[in-house]
PDB file of C-alpha atoms and ligand atoms in Angstrom:
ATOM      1  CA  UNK A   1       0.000   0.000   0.000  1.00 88.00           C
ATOM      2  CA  UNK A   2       3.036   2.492   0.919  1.00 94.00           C
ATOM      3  CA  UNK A   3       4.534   1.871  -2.289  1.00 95.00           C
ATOM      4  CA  UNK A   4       1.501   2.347  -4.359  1.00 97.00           C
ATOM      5  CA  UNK A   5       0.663   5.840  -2.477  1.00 97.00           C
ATOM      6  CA  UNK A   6       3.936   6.913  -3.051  1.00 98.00           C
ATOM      7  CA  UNK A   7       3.621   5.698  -7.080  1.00 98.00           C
ATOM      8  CA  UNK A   8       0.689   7.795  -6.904  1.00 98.00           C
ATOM      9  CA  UNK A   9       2.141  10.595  -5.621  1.00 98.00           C
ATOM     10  CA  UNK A  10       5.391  10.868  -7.904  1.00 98.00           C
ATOM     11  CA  UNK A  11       2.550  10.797 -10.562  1.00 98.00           C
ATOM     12  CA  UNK A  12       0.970  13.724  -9.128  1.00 98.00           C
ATOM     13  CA  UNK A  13       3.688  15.704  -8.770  1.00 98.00           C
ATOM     14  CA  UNK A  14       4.588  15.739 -12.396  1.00 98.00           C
ATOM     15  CA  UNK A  15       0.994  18.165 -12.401  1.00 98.00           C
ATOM     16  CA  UNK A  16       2.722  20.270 -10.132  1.00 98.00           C
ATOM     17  CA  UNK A  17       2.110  24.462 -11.318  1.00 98.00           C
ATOM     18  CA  UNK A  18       5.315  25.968  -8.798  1.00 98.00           C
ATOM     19  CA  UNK A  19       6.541  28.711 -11.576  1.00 98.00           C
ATOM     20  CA  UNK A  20       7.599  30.545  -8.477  1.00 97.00           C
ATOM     21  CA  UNK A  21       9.139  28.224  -6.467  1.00 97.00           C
ATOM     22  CA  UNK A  22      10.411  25.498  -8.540  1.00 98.00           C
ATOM     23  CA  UNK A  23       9.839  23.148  -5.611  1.00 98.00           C
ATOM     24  CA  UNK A  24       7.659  20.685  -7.049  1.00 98.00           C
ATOM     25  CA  UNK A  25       5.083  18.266  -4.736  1.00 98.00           C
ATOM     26  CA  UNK A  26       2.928  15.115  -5.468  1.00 98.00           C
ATOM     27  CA  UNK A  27       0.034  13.749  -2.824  1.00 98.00           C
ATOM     28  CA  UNK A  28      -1.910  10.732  -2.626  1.00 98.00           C
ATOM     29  CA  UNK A  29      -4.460  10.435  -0.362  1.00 98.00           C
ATOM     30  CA  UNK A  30      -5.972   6.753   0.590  1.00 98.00           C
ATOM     31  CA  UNK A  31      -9.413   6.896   1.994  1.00 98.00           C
ATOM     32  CA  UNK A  32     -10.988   4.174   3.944  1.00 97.00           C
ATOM     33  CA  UNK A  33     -12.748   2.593   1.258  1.00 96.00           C
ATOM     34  CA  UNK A  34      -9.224   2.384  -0.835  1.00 97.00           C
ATOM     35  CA  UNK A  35     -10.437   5.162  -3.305  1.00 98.00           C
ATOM     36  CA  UNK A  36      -6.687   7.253  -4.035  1.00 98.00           C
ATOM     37  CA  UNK A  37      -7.188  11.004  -4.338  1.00 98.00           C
ATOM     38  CA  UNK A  38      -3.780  12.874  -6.072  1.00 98.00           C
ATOM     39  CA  UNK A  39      -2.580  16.871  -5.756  1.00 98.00           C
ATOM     40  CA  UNK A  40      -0.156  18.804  -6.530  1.00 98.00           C
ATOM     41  CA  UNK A  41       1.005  21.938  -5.814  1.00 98.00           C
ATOM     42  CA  UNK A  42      -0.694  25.019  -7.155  1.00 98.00           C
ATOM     43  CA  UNK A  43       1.105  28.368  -6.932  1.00 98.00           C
ATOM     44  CA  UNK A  44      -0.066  31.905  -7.750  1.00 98.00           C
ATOM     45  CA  UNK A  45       1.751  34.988  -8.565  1.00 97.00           C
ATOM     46  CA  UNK A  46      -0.160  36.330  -5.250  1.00 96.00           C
ATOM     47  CA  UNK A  47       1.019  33.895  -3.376  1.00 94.00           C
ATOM     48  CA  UNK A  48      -1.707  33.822  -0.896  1.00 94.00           C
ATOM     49  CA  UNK A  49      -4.214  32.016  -3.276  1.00 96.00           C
ATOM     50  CA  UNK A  50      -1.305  29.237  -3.719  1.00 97.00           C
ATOM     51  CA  UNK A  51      -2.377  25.581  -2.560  1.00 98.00           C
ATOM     52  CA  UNK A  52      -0.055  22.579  -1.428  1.00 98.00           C
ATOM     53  CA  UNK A  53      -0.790  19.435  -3.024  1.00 98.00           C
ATOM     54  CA  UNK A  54      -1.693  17.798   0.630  1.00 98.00           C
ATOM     55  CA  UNK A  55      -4.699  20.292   0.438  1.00 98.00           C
ATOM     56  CA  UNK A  56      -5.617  19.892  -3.161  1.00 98.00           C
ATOM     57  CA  UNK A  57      -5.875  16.182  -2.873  1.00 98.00           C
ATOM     58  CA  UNK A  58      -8.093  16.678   0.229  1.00 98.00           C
ATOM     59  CA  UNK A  59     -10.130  19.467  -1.026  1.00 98.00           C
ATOM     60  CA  UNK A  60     -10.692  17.037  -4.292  1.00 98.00           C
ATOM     61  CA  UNK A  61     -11.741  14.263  -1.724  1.00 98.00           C
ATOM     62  CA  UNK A  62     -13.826  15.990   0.040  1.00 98.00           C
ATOM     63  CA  UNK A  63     -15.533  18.017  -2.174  1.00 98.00           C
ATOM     64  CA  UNK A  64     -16.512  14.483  -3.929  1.00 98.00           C
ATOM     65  CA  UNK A  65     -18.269  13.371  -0.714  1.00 98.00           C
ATOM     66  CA  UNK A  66     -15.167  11.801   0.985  1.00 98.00           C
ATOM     67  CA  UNK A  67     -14.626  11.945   4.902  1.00 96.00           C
ATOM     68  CA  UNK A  68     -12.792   8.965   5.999  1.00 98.00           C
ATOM     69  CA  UNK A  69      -9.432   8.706   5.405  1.00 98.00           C
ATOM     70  CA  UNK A  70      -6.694   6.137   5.713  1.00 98.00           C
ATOM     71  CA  UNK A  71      -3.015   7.608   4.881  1.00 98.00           C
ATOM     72  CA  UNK A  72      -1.375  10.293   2.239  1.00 98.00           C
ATOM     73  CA  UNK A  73       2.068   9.819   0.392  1.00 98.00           C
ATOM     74  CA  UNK A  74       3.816  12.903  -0.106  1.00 98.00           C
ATOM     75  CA  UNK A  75       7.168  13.601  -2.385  1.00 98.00           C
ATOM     76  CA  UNK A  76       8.593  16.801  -3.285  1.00 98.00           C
ATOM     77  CA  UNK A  77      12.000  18.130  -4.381  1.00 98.00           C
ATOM     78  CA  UNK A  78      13.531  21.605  -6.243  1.00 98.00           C
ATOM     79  CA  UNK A  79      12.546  20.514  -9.601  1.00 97.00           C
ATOM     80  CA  UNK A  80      10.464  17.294  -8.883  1.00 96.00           C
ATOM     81  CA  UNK A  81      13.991  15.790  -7.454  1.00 97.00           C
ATOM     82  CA  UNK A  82      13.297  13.855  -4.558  1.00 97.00           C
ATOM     83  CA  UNK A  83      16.325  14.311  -1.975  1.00 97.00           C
ATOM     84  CA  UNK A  84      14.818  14.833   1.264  1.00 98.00           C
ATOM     85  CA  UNK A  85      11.590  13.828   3.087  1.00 98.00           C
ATOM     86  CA  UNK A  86       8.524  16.345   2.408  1.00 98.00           C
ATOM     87  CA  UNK A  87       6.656  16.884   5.747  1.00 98.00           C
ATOM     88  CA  UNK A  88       3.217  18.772   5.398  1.00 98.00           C
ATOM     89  CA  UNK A  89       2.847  22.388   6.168  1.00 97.00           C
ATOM     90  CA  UNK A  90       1.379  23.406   9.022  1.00 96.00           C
ATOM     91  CA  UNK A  91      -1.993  24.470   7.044  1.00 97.00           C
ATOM     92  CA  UNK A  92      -2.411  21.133   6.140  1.00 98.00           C
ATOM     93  CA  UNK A  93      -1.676  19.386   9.153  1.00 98.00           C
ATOM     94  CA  UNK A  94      -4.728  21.296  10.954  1.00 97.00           C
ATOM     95  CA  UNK A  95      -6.522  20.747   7.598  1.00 97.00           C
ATOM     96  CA  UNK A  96      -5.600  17.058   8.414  1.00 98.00           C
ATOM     97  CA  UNK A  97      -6.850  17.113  11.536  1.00 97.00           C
ATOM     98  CA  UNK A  98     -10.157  18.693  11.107  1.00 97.00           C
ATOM     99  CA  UNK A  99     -11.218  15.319   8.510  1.00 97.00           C
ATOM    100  CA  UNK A 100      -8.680  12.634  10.672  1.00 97.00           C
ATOM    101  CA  UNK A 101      -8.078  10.806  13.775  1.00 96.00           C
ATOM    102  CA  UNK A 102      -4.240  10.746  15.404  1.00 96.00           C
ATOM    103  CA  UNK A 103      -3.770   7.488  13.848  1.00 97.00           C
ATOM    104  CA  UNK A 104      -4.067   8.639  10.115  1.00 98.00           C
ATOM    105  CA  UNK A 105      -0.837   7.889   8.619  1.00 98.00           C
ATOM    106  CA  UNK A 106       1.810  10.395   6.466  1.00 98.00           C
ATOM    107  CA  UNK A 107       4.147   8.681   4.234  1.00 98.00           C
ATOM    108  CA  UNK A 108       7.066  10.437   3.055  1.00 98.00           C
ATOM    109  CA  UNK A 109      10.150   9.345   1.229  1.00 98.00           C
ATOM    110  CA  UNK A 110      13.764  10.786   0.204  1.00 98.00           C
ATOM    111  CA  UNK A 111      13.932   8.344  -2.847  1.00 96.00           C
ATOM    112  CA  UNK A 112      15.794   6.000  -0.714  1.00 97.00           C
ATOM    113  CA  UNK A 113      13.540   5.225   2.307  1.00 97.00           C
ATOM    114  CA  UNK A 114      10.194   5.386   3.178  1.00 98.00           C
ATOM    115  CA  UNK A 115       9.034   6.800   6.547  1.00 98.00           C
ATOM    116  CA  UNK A 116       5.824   6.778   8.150  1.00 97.00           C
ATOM    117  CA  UNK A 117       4.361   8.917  10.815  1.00 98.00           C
ATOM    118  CA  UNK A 118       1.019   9.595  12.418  1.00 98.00           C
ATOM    119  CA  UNK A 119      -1.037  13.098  12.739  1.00 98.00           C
ATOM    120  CA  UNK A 120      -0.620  12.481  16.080  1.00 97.00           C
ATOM    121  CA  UNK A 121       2.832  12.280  16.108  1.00 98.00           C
ATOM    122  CA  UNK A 122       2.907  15.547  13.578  1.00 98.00           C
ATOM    123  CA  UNK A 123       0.668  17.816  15.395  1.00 97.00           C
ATOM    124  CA  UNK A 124       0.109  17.211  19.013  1.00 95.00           C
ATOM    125  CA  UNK A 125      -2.902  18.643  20.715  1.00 91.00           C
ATOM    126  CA  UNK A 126      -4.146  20.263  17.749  1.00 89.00           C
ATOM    127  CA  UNK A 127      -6.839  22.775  17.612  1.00 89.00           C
ATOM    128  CA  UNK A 128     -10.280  21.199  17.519  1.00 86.00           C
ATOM    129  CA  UNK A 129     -13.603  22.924  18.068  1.00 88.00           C
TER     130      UNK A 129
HETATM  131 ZN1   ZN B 201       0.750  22.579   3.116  1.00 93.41          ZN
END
């Protein structure tokens, strides 16, 4: 299942619009049901209106009726070159947490090794209404 997120989100990230940046991300998001939702990155010349491709994949999911979900890959590298792990924003870790429990799982690689980690883990006593 790791590997296949992680497919999925090298796939994404090839969709990646980061003009500004150059710094290029792919996410895959597993739901509960095994249905895979993909971003990428989405930059603006205002910057403000940019998206990460954590939030795009949700957004997708969710605004298709999704609310359970599983696990999300993430890559992302200067120029789609994966050398280092790619660790969520904060944004999207309390974006994250407002759709999963602690035990939701974020995959990350640096092209060499996979690593795993849970919200929990990520964001510790995170702001819930
Ligand atoms: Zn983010």
């Amino acid at each position: 299942m790791k590997i296949e997120l992680v497919t999925k989100a090298y796939e994404a990230m090839k969709h990646s619009y980061s003009p500004y940046s150059g710094f290029r991300v792919g996410a895959a998001l597993l739901t509960k049901d095994s249905k895979i939702y993909t971003g990428c990155n989405i930059e603006n010349s205002a910057f403000s209106p940019t998206c990460c491709a954590e939030r795009t994949a949700f957004f997708k999911a969710v605004s298709e009726g999704e609310k359970d979900f599983k696990a999300i890959a993430i890559v992302g590298g200067k120029g789609g070159e994966i050398t280092d792990f790619c660790y969520p924003c904060g944004v999207c870790r309390q974006v994250m947490a407002e759709f999963c429990d602690g035990d939701f799982e974020i995959i990350t690689t640096d092209a060499k090794e996979i690593k795993s980690h849970t919200l929990k883990e990520l964001l510790p006593e995170s702001f819930k209404i």
